[in-house]
Amino acid sequence: MREYLMPIFVVAALALAGCSKSKSPEDVSKDVAKAEQKANNEVTKSEERAQSALDKSYEKVNNQEIKFNNDAAHQTYNVAVAKADGSRKVAMATCESLSADAQKACRDQAEADYKTARADARASAEAAVQQK
């Protein structure tokens, strides 16, 4: 059994001795340069992937912000129209207490105020809507 173990120990010792052998300064310099280049390439690729991911995320957020602002403009328009409609109904009810000629003028004024309020609401909503 010892006959087989001795050659194994000799081979193992030679292998270990070869592992701890230092390289020449030129070889080390080349290895360091290659390692630095590889590290720089990996960092550059990582930065490019990160920027691409951030650009996509920004585009999604920007689209959601535009959608939100457009929805807000639409809902603001709906509220303004509801207020104008309510004001018209109150004005029309108030007009009922007037005489015939005054009642017609009151109704005409209420209708004109309603149309103006709707037009103002539409103009405000259109101005607030953002285009992509």
mmCIF file of C-alpha atoms in Angstrom:
data_model
loop_
_atom_site.group_PDB
_atom_site.id
_atom_site.type_symbol
_atom_site.label_atom_id
_atom_site.label_comp_id
_atom_site.label_asym_id
_atom_site.label_seq_id
_atom_site.Cartn_x
_atom_site.Cartn_y
_atom_site.Cartn_z
ATOM 1 C CA MET A 1 0.000 0.000 0.000
ATOM 2 C CA ARG A 2 2.903 2.324 0.780
ATOM 3 C CA GLU A 3 4.145 1.742 -2.717
ATOM 4 C CA TYR A 4 1.063 3.458 -4.094
ATOM 5 C CA LEU A 5 0.873 6.292 -1.577
ATOM 6 C CA MET A 6 4.406 7.578 -2.095
ATOM 7 C CA PRO A 7 3.959 8.497 -5.797
ATOM 8 C CA ILE A 8 0.624 10.183 -4.962
ATOM 9 C CA PHE A 9 2.298 12.344 -2.301
ATOM 10 C CA VAL A 10 5.120 13.266 -4.688
ATOM 11 C CA VAL A 11 2.697 14.288 -7.442
ATOM 12 C CA ALA A 12 0.565 16.289 -4.967
ATOM 13 C CA ALA A 13 3.659 18.063 -3.604
ATOM 14 C CA LEU A 14 4.820 19.003 -7.108
ATOM 15 C CA ALA A 15 1.344 20.270 -8.004
ATOM 16 C CA LEU A 16 1.172 22.417 -4.891
ATOM 17 C CA ALA A 17 4.648 23.765 -5.488
ATOM 18 C CA GLY A 18 3.611 24.847 -8.991
ATOM 19 C CA CYS A 19 0.534 26.687 -7.634
ATOM 20 C CA SER A 20 2.500 29.025 -5.449
ATOM 21 C CA LYS A 21 4.946 29.984 -8.212
ATOM 22 C CA SER A 22 4.850 33.752 -8.825
ATOM 23 C CA LYS A 23 4.347 35.192 -12.285
ATOM 24 C CA SER A 24 6.655 37.594 -14.022
ATOM 25 C CA PRO A 25 5.875 41.315 -13.721
ATOM 26 C CA GLU A 26 4.977 41.452 -17.428
ATOM 27 C CA ASP A 27 2.446 38.622 -17.045
ATOM 28 C CA VAL A 28 0.976 40.228 -13.947
ATOM 29 C CA SER A 29 0.723 43.570 -15.752
ATOM 30 C CA LYS A 30 -1.110 41.924 -18.672
ATOM 31 C CA ASP A 31 -3.458 40.069 -16.308
ATOM 32 C CA VAL A 32 -4.214 43.281 -14.394
ATOM 33 C CA ALA A 33 -4.882 45.169 -17.638
ATOM 34 C CA LYS A 34 -7.248 42.428 -18.833
ATOM 35 C CA ALA A 35 -9.044 42.370 -15.484
ATOM 36 C CA GLU A 36 -9.423 46.163 -15.500
ATOM 37 C CA GLN A 37 -10.749 46.126 -19.074
ATOM 38 C CA LYS A 38 -13.231 43.383 -18.245
ATOM 39 C CA ALA A 39 -14.367 45.236 -15.126
ATOM 40 C CA ASN A 40 -14.794 48.462 -17.106
ATOM 41 C CA ASN A 41 -16.817 46.645 -19.784
ATOM 42 C CA GLU A 42 -19.068 45.077 -17.148
ATOM 43 C CA VAL A 43 -19.630 48.431 -15.451
ATOM 44 C CA THR A 44 -20.418 50.098 -18.792
ATOM 45 C CA LYS A 45 -22.917 47.372 -19.709
ATOM 46 C CA SER A 46 -24.486 47.580 -16.267
ATOM 47 C CA GLU A 47 -24.831 51.364 -16.556
ATOM 48 C CA GLU A 48 -26.409 51.032 -20.010
ATOM 49 C CA ARG A 49 -28.916 48.444 -18.738
ATOM 50 C CA ALA A 50 -29.725 50.620 -15.738
ATOM 51 C CA GLN A 51 -30.253 53.700 -17.933
ATOM 52 C CA SER A 52 -32.464 51.740 -20.311
ATOM 53 C CA ALA A 53 -34.581 50.432 -17.429
ATOM 54 C CA LEU A 54 -34.878 53.920 -15.951
ATOM 55 C CA ASP A 55 -35.872 55.366 -19.334
ATOM 56 C CA LYS A 56 -38.640 52.776 -19.671
ATOM 57 C CA SER A 57 -39.827 53.432 -16.128
ATOM 58 C CA TYR A 58 -39.814 57.181 -16.721
ATOM 59 C CA GLU A 59 -41.875 56.759 -19.877
ATOM 60 C CA LYS A 60 -44.435 54.667 -17.988
ATOM 61 C CA VAL A 61 -44.611 57.197 -15.150
ATOM 62 C CA ASN A 62 -44.865 60.087 -17.614
ATOM 63 C CA ASN A 63 -47.712 58.356 -19.462
ATOM 64 C CA GLN A 64 -49.519 57.731 -16.167
ATOM 65 C CA GLU A 65 -49.053 61.360 -15.151
ATOM 66 C CA ILE A 66 -50.521 62.540 -18.451
ATOM 67 C CA LYS A 67 -53.450 60.144 -18.045
ATOM 68 C CA PHE A 68 -54.023 61.368 -14.483
ATOM 69 C CA ASN A 69 -53.938 65.025 -15.538
ATOM 70 C CA ASN A 70 -56.335 64.360 -18.416
ATOM 71 C CA ASP A 71 -58.705 62.493 -16.092
ATOM 72 C CA ALA A 72 -58.507 65.357 -13.598
ATOM 73 C CA ALA A 73 -59.338 67.869 -16.352
ATOM 74 C CA HIS A 74 -62.309 65.768 -17.440
ATOM 75 C CA GLN A 75 -63.629 65.435 -13.899
ATOM 76 C CA THR A 76 -63.138 69.166 -13.259
ATOM 77 C CA TYR A 77 -65.185 69.821 -16.407
ATOM 78 C CA ASN A 78 -67.944 67.498 -15.164
ATOM 79 C CA VAL A 79 -68.092 69.318 -11.811
ATOM 80 C CA ALA A 80 -68.186 72.745 -13.496
ATOM 81 C CA VAL A 81 -71.041 71.635 -15.761
ATOM 82 C CA ALA A 82 -72.948 70.228 -12.773
ATOM 83 C CA LYS A 83 -72.525 73.552 -10.944
ATOM 84 C CA ALA A 84 -73.672 75.487 -14.023
ATOM 85 C CA ASP A 85 -76.697 73.201 -14.369
ATOM 86 C CA GLY A 86 -77.560 73.685 -10.698
ATOM 87 C CA SER A 87 -77.217 77.449 -10.982
ATOM 88 C CA ARG A 88 -79.483 77.436 -14.050
ATOM 89 C CA LYS A 89 -82.171 75.427 -12.219
ATOM 90 C CA VAL A 90 -82.060 77.798 -9.239
ATOM 91 C CA ALA A 91 -82.239 80.819 -11.565
ATOM 92 C CA MET A 92 -85.162 79.323 -13.501
ATOM 93 C CA ALA A 93 -87.034 78.638 -10.266
ATOM 94 C CA THR A 94 -86.372 82.210 -9.155
ATOM 95 C CA CYS A 95 -87.682 83.495 -12.478
ATOM 96 C CA GLU A 96 -91.090 81.934 -11.732
ATOM 97 C CA SER A 97 -91.890 84.694 -9.251
ATOM 98 C CA LEU A 98 -91.558 87.440 -11.868
ATOM 99 C CA SER A 99 -94.130 88.891 -14.281
ATOM 100 C CA ALA A 100 -94.323 87.567 -17.848
ATOM 101 C CA ASP A 101 -91.885 89.980 -19.539
ATOM 102 C CA ALA A 102 -89.430 89.965 -16.633
ATOM 103 C CA GLN A 103 -89.767 86.187 -16.418
ATOM 104 C CA LYS A 104 -88.727 85.780 -20.070
ATOM 105 C CA ALA A 105 -85.735 88.097 -19.618
ATOM 106 C CA CYS A 106 -84.753 86.237 -16.440
ATOM 107 C CA ARG A 107 -84.932 82.871 -18.215
ATOM 108 C CA ASP A 108 -82.940 84.196 -21.157
ATOM 109 C CA GLN A 109 -80.281 85.503 -18.772
ATOM 110 C CA ALA A 110 -80.181 82.171 -16.889
ATOM 111 C CA GLU A 111 -79.769 80.287 -20.171
ATOM 112 C CA ALA A 112 -77.018 82.672 -21.346
ATOM 113 C CA ASP A 113 -75.178 82.315 -18.019
ATOM 114 C CA TYR A 114 -75.461 78.518 -18.332
ATOM 115 C CA LYS A 115 -74.037 78.503 -21.868
ATOM 116 C CA THR A 116 -71.182 80.792 -20.808
ATOM 117 C CA ALA A 117 -70.335 78.590 -17.815
ATOM 118 C CA ARG A 118 -70.315 75.464 -20.027
ATOM 119 C CA ALA A 119 -68.104 77.175 -22.612
ATOM 120 C CA ASP A 120 -65.701 78.330 -19.885
ATOM 121 C CA ALA A 121 -65.597 74.806 -18.450
ATOM 122 C CA ARG A 122 -64.885 73.326 -21.881
ATOM 123 C CA ALA A 123 -62.123 75.853 -22.586
ATOM 124 C CA SER A 124 -60.498 75.187 -19.198
ATOM 125 C CA ALA A 125 -60.650 71.412 -19.723
ATOM 126 C CA GLU A 126 -59.187 71.641 -23.226
ATOM 127 C CA ALA A 127 -56.375 73.844 -21.951
ATOM 128 C CA ALA A 128 -55.630 71.389 -19.130
ATOM 129 C CA VAL A 129 -55.549 68.291 -21.358
ATOM 130 C CA GLN A 130 -51.962 67.300 -22.117
ATOM 131 C CA GLN A 131 -50.853 65.807 -25.355
ATOM 132 C CA LYS A 132 -48.237 63.079 -25.523
#
